[in-house]
Tab-separated table of C-alpha atoms and ligand atoms in Angstrom:
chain	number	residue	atom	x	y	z
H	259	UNK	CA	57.275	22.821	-46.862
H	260	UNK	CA	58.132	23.436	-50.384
H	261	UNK	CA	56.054	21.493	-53.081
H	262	UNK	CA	57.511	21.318	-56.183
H	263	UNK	CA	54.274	19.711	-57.960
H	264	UNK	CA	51.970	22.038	-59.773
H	265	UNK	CA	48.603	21.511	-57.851
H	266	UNK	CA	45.299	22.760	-59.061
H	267	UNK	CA	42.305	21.841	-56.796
H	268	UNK	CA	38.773	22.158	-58.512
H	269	UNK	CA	35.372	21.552	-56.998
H	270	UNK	CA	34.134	18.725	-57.476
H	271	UNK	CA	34.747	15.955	-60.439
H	272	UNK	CA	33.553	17.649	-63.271
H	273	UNK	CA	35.494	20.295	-63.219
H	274	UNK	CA	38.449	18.599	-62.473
H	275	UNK	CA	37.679	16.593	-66.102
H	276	UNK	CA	37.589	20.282	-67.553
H	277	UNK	CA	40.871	20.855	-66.377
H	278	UNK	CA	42.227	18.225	-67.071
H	279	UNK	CA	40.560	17.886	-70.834
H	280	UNK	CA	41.579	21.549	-71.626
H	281	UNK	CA	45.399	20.676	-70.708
H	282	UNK	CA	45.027	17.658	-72.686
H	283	UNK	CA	43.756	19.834	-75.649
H	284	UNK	CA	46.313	22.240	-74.934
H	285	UNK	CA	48.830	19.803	-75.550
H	286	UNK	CA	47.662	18.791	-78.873
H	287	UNK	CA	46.560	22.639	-80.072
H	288	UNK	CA	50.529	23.429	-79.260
H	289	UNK	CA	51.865	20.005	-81.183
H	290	UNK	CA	49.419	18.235	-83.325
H	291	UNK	CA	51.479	15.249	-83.817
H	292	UNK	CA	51.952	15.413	-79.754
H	293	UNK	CA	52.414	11.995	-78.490
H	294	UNK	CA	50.092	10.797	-75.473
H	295	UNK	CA	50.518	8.738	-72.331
H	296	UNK	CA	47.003	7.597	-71.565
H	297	UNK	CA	45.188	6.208	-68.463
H	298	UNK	CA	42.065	3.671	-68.214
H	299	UNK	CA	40.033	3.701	-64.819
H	300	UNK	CA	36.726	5.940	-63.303
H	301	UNK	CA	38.626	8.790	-62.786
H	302	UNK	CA	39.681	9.993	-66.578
H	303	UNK	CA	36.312	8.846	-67.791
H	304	UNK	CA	35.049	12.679	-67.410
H	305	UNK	CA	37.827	13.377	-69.003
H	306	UNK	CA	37.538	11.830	-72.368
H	307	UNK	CA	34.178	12.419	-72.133
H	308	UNK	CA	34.800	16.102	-72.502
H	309	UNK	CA	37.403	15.573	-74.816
H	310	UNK	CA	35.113	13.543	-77.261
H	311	UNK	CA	32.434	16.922	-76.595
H	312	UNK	CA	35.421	19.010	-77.533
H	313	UNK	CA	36.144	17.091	-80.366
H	314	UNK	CA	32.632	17.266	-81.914
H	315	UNK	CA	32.530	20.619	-82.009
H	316	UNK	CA	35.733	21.003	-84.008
H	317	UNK	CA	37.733	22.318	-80.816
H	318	UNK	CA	40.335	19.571	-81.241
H	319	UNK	CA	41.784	17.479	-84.289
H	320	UNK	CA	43.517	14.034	-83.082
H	321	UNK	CA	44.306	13.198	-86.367
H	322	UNK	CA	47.839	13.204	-86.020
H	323	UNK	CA	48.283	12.213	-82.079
H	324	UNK	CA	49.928	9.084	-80.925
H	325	UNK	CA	48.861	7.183	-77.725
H	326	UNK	CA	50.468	4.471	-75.645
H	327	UNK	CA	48.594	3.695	-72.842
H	328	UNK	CA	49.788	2.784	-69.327
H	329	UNK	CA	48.409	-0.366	-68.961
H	330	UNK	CA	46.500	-3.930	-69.580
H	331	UNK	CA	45.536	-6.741	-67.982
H	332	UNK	CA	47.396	-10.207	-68.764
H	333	UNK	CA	45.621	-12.930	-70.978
H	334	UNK	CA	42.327	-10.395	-70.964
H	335	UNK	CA	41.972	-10.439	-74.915
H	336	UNK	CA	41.022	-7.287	-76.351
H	337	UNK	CA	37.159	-7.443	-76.893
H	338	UNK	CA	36.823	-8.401	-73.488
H	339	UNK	CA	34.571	-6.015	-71.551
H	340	UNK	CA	36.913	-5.402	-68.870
H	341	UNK	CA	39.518	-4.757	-70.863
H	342	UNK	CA	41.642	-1.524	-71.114
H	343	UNK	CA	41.794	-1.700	-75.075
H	344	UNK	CA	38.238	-1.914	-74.933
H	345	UNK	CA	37.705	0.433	-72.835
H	346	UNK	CA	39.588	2.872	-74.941
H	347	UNK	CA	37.934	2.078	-77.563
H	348	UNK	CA	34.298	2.357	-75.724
H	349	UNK	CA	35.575	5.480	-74.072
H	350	UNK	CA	37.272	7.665	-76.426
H	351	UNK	CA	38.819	6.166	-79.878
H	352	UNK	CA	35.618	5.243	-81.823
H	353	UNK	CA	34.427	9.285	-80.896
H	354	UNK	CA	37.248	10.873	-82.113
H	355	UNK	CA	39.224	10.832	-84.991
H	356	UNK	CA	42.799	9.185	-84.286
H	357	UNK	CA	44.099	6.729	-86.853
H	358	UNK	CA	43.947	3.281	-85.985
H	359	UNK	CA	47.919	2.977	-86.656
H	360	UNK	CA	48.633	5.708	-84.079
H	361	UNK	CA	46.639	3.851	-80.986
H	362	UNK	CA	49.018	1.792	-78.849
H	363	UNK	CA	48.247	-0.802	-75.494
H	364	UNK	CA	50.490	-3.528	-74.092
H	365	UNK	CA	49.060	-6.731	-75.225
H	366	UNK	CA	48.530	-9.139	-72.551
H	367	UNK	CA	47.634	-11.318	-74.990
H	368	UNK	CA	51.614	-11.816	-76.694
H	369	UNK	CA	53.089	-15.329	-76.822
H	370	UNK	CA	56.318	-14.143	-75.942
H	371	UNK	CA	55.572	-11.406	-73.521
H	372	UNK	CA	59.226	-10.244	-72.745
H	373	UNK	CA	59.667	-9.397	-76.351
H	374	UNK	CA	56.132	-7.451	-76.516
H	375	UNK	CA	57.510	-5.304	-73.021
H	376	UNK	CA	60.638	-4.581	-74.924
H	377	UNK	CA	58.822	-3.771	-78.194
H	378	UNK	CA	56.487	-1.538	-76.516
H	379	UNK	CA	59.406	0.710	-75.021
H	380	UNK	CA	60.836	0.624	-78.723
H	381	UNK	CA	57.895	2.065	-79.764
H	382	UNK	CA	57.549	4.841	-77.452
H	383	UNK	CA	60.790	5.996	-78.092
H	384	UNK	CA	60.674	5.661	-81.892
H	385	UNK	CA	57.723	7.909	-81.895
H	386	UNK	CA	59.979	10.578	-80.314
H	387	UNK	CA	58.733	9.726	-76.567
H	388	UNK	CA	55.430	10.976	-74.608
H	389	UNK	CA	54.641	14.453	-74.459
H	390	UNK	CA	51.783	14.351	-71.802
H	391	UNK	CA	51.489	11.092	-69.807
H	392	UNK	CA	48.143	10.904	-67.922
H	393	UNK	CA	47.683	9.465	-64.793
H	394	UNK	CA	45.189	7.820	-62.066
H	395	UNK	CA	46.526	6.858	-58.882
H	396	UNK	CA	45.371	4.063	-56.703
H	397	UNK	CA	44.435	3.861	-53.209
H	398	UNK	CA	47.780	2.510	-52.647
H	399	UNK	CA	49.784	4.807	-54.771
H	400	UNK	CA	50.144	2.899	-57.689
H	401	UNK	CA	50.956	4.744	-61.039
H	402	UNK	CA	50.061	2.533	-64.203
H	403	UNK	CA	49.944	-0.851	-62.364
H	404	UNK	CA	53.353	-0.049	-60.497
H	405	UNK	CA	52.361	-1.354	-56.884
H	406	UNK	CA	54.166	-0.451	-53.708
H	407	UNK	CA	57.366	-3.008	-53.327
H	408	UNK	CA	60.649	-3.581	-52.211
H	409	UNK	CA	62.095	-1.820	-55.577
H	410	UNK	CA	60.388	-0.753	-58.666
H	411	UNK	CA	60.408	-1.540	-62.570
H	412	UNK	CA	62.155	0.878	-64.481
H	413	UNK	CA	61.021	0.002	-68.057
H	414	UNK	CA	57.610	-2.162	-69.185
H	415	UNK	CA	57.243	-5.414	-67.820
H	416	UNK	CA	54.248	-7.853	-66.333
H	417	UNK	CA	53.476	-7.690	-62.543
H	418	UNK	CA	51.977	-9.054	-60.285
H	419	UNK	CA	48.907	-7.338	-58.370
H	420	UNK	CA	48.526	-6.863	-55.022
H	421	UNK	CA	45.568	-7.950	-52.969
H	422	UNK	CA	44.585	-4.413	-52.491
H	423	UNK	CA	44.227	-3.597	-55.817
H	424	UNK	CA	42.582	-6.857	-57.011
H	425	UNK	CA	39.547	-6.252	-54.509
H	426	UNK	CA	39.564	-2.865	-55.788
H	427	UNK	CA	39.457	-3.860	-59.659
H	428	UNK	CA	36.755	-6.954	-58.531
H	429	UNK	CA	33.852	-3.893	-58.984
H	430	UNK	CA	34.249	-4.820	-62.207
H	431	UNK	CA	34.015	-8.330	-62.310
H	432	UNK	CA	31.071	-10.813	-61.772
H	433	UNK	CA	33.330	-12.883	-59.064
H	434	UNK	CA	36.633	-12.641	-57.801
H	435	UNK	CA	37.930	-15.788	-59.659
H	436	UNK	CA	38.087	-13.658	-62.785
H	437	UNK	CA	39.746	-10.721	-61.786
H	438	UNK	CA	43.287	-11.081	-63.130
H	439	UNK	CA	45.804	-10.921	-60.757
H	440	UNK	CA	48.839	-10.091	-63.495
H	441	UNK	CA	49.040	-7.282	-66.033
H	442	UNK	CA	51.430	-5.197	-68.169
H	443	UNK	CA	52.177	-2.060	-66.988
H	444	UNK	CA	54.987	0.287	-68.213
H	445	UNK	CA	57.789	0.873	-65.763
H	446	UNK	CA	58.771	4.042	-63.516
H	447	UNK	CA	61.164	4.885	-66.276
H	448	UNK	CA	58.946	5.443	-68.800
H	449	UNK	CA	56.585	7.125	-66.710
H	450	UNK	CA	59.043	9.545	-65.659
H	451	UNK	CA	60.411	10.141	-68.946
H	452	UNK	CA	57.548	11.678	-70.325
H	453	UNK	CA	57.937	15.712	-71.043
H	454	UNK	CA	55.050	16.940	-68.727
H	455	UNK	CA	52.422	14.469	-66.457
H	456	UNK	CA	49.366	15.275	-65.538
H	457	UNK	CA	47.471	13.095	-62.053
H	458	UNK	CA	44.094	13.050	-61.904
H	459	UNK	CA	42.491	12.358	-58.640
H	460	UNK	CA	38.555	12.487	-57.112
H	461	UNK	CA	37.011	11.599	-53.951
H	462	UNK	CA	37.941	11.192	-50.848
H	463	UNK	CA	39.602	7.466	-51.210
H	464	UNK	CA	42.308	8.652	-52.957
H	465	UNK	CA	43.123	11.709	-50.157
H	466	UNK	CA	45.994	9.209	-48.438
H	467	UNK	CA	47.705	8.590	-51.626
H	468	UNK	CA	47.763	12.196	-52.502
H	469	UNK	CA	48.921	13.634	-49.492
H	470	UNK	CA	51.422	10.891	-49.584
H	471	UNK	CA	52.594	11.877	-53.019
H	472	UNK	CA	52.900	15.592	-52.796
H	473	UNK	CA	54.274	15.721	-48.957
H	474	UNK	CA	55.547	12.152	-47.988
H	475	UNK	CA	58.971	10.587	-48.309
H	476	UNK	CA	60.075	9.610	-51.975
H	477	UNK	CA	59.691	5.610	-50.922
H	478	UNK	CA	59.063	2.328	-53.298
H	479	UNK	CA	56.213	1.814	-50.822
H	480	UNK	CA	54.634	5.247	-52.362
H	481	UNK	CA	55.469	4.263	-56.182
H	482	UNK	CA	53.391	8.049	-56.926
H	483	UNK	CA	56.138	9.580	-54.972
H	484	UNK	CA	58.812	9.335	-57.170
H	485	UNK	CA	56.431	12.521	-59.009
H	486	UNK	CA	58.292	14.855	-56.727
H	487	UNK	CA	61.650	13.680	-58.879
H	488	UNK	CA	60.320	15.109	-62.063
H	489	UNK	CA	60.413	18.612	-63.241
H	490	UNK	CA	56.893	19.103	-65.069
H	491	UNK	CA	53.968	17.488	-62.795
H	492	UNK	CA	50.731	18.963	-62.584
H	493	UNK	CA	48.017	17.118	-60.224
H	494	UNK	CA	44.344	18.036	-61.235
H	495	UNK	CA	42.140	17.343	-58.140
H	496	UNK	CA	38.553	17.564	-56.521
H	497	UNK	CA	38.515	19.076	-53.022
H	498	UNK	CA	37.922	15.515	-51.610
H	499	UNK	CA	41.262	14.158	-52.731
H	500	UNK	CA	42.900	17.309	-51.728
H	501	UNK	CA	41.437	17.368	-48.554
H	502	UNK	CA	44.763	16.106	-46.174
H	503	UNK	CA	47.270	18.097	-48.222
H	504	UNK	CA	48.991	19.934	-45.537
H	505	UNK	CA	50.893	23.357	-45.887
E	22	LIG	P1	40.418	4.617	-60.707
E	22	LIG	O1	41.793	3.826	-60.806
E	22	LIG	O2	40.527	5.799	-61.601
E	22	LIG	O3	39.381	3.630	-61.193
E	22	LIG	O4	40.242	4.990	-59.271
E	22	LIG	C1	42.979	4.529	-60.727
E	22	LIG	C2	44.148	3.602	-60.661
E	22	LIG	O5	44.043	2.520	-60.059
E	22	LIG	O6	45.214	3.966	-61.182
C-alpha cells in the first residue's frame, strides 16, 4: 500500500533521540524564532537530552523559540513532581537558554478552565502557529491526551482519561488514588495544524499503535490515525516499534 508518512526506522532508542534532536535543531537552525509543539513522557526524554548536549556546545541557540506543549494534568500544580511543567523544566528549560516568556503549558491549575483552553489556542495562533509539533503516542493511540472515542476534540479542552492510560501513567505515582484521571490536552485541530510533526516511538509496546497509524483505517478509535490526513509527518522509530509495519 501507499504510505504517505515519512518513516525513518533507527536502531535502537538512542539513535532514534539523534534523529529526532537533529530535526528538532534543524527546525530552529532554518527559523530561529521557530515556534515548537512539545511532548512530555519516556520517549522524548533522549531527545532533549541530546538537545540540551547540543545546546552546550553552542550547536543550537533557543533564545528566540516559542513552545506550547501538548499537555498537563488537571489540578496537578506546577511544582508537583509529576507534573508536565515540571518536567519541562527538569528535562530541558533550566539547560537551555529559552526565555521564560516564550515557554507555554495548559494550566490545570485555572479557575475558569474553559477560558484558559480558549486562551491557550489564542496564544498559539498569535505567535504565528507551531512550526514542528512533537509527538509520543500511547499504547492506545493517543496523541497529546486525545484518547480513542466516539468523536474527537478539535481545539484544547479537558478530558477525561481512559482506564488504559491511567494504569499506564500510575508508574509514576506512589498509588493509584493519585493518578489524575482528567487533564488538558490540545485538540486534533491544533495538532494537525502545525506546519510539519514529528512521532517519536520506542519499544515494542508501542508496535500496535504504530502499525495502526501508518496502515490502519483513519478511525476516532485510532486518534494517531488522523496523521495520514496531514501533508508533513515524519515518524522517528526504533526497530521494536516498527516491527509490525507491513509493506
Ligand atoms: P511515553 O508516553 O512516551 O511515556 O510512552 C507517550 C504518550 O502517552 O503519549
Amino acid at each position: 500500500m501507499v504510505k504517505l508518512m515519512r518513516i525513518i526506522v533507527e536502531e535502537d532508542y538512542q539513535s532514534m533521540s539523534k534523529k529526532a534532536a537533529l530535526l528538532v535543531a534543524g527546525q530552529v537552525l532554518l527559523k530561529a524564532d521557530t515556534v515548537l509543539g512539545l511532548a512530555t513522557g519516556s520517549t522524548p526524554l533522549g531527545m532533549y537530552k541530546e538537545l540540551v548536549r547540543m545546546y552546550q556546545e553552542g550547536e543550537v541557540d533557543f533564545s528566540a523559540v516559542k513552545t506550547f506543549n501538548l499537555d498537563e494534568y488537571y489540578l496537578l500544580p506546577p511544582d508537583d513532581l509529576q507534573s508536565y511543567h515540571y518536567f519541562m523544566q527538569e528535562n530541558f528549560f533550566k539547560h537551555i537558554n529559552i526565555r521564560a516568556e516564550n515557554i507555554h503549558l495548559p494550566d490545570g491549575m485555572a479557575a475558569d478552565i474553559e477560558e484558559e483552553c480558549m486562551q491557550y489556542e489564542k496564544a498559539i495562533e498569535a505567535s504565528g502557529g507551531i512550526d514542528l509539533q512533537v509527538l509520543g503516542i500511547g499504547e492506545n493511540g493517543h496523541i497529546g491526551f486525545n484518547e480513542p472515542a466516539e468523536s474527537l476534540n478539535v481545539y484544547t479542552g479537558l478530558v477525561n482519561l481512559t482506564e488504559e492510560t491511567i494504569k499506564v501513567n500510575s508508574r509514576f505515582f506512589s498509588s493509584m488514588e493519585e493518578v489524575p484521571q482528567k487533564a488538558l490536552t490540545v485538540g486534533m485541530g491544533t495538532i494537525l495544524k502545525a506546519r510539519r510533526i514529528i512521532l517519536l516511538a520506542s519499544g515494542e509496546k508501542k508496535a500496535k499503535a504504530i502499525r495502526d497509524t501508518v496502515c490502519g483505517q483513519v478511525t476516532t478509535q485510532v486518534p494517531s490515525s488522523f496523521l495520514q490526513l496531514h501533508p508533513d509527518v515524519t515518524l522517528i522509530l526504533d526497530q521494536a516499534a516498527a516491527s509490525l509495519i507491513v509493506d
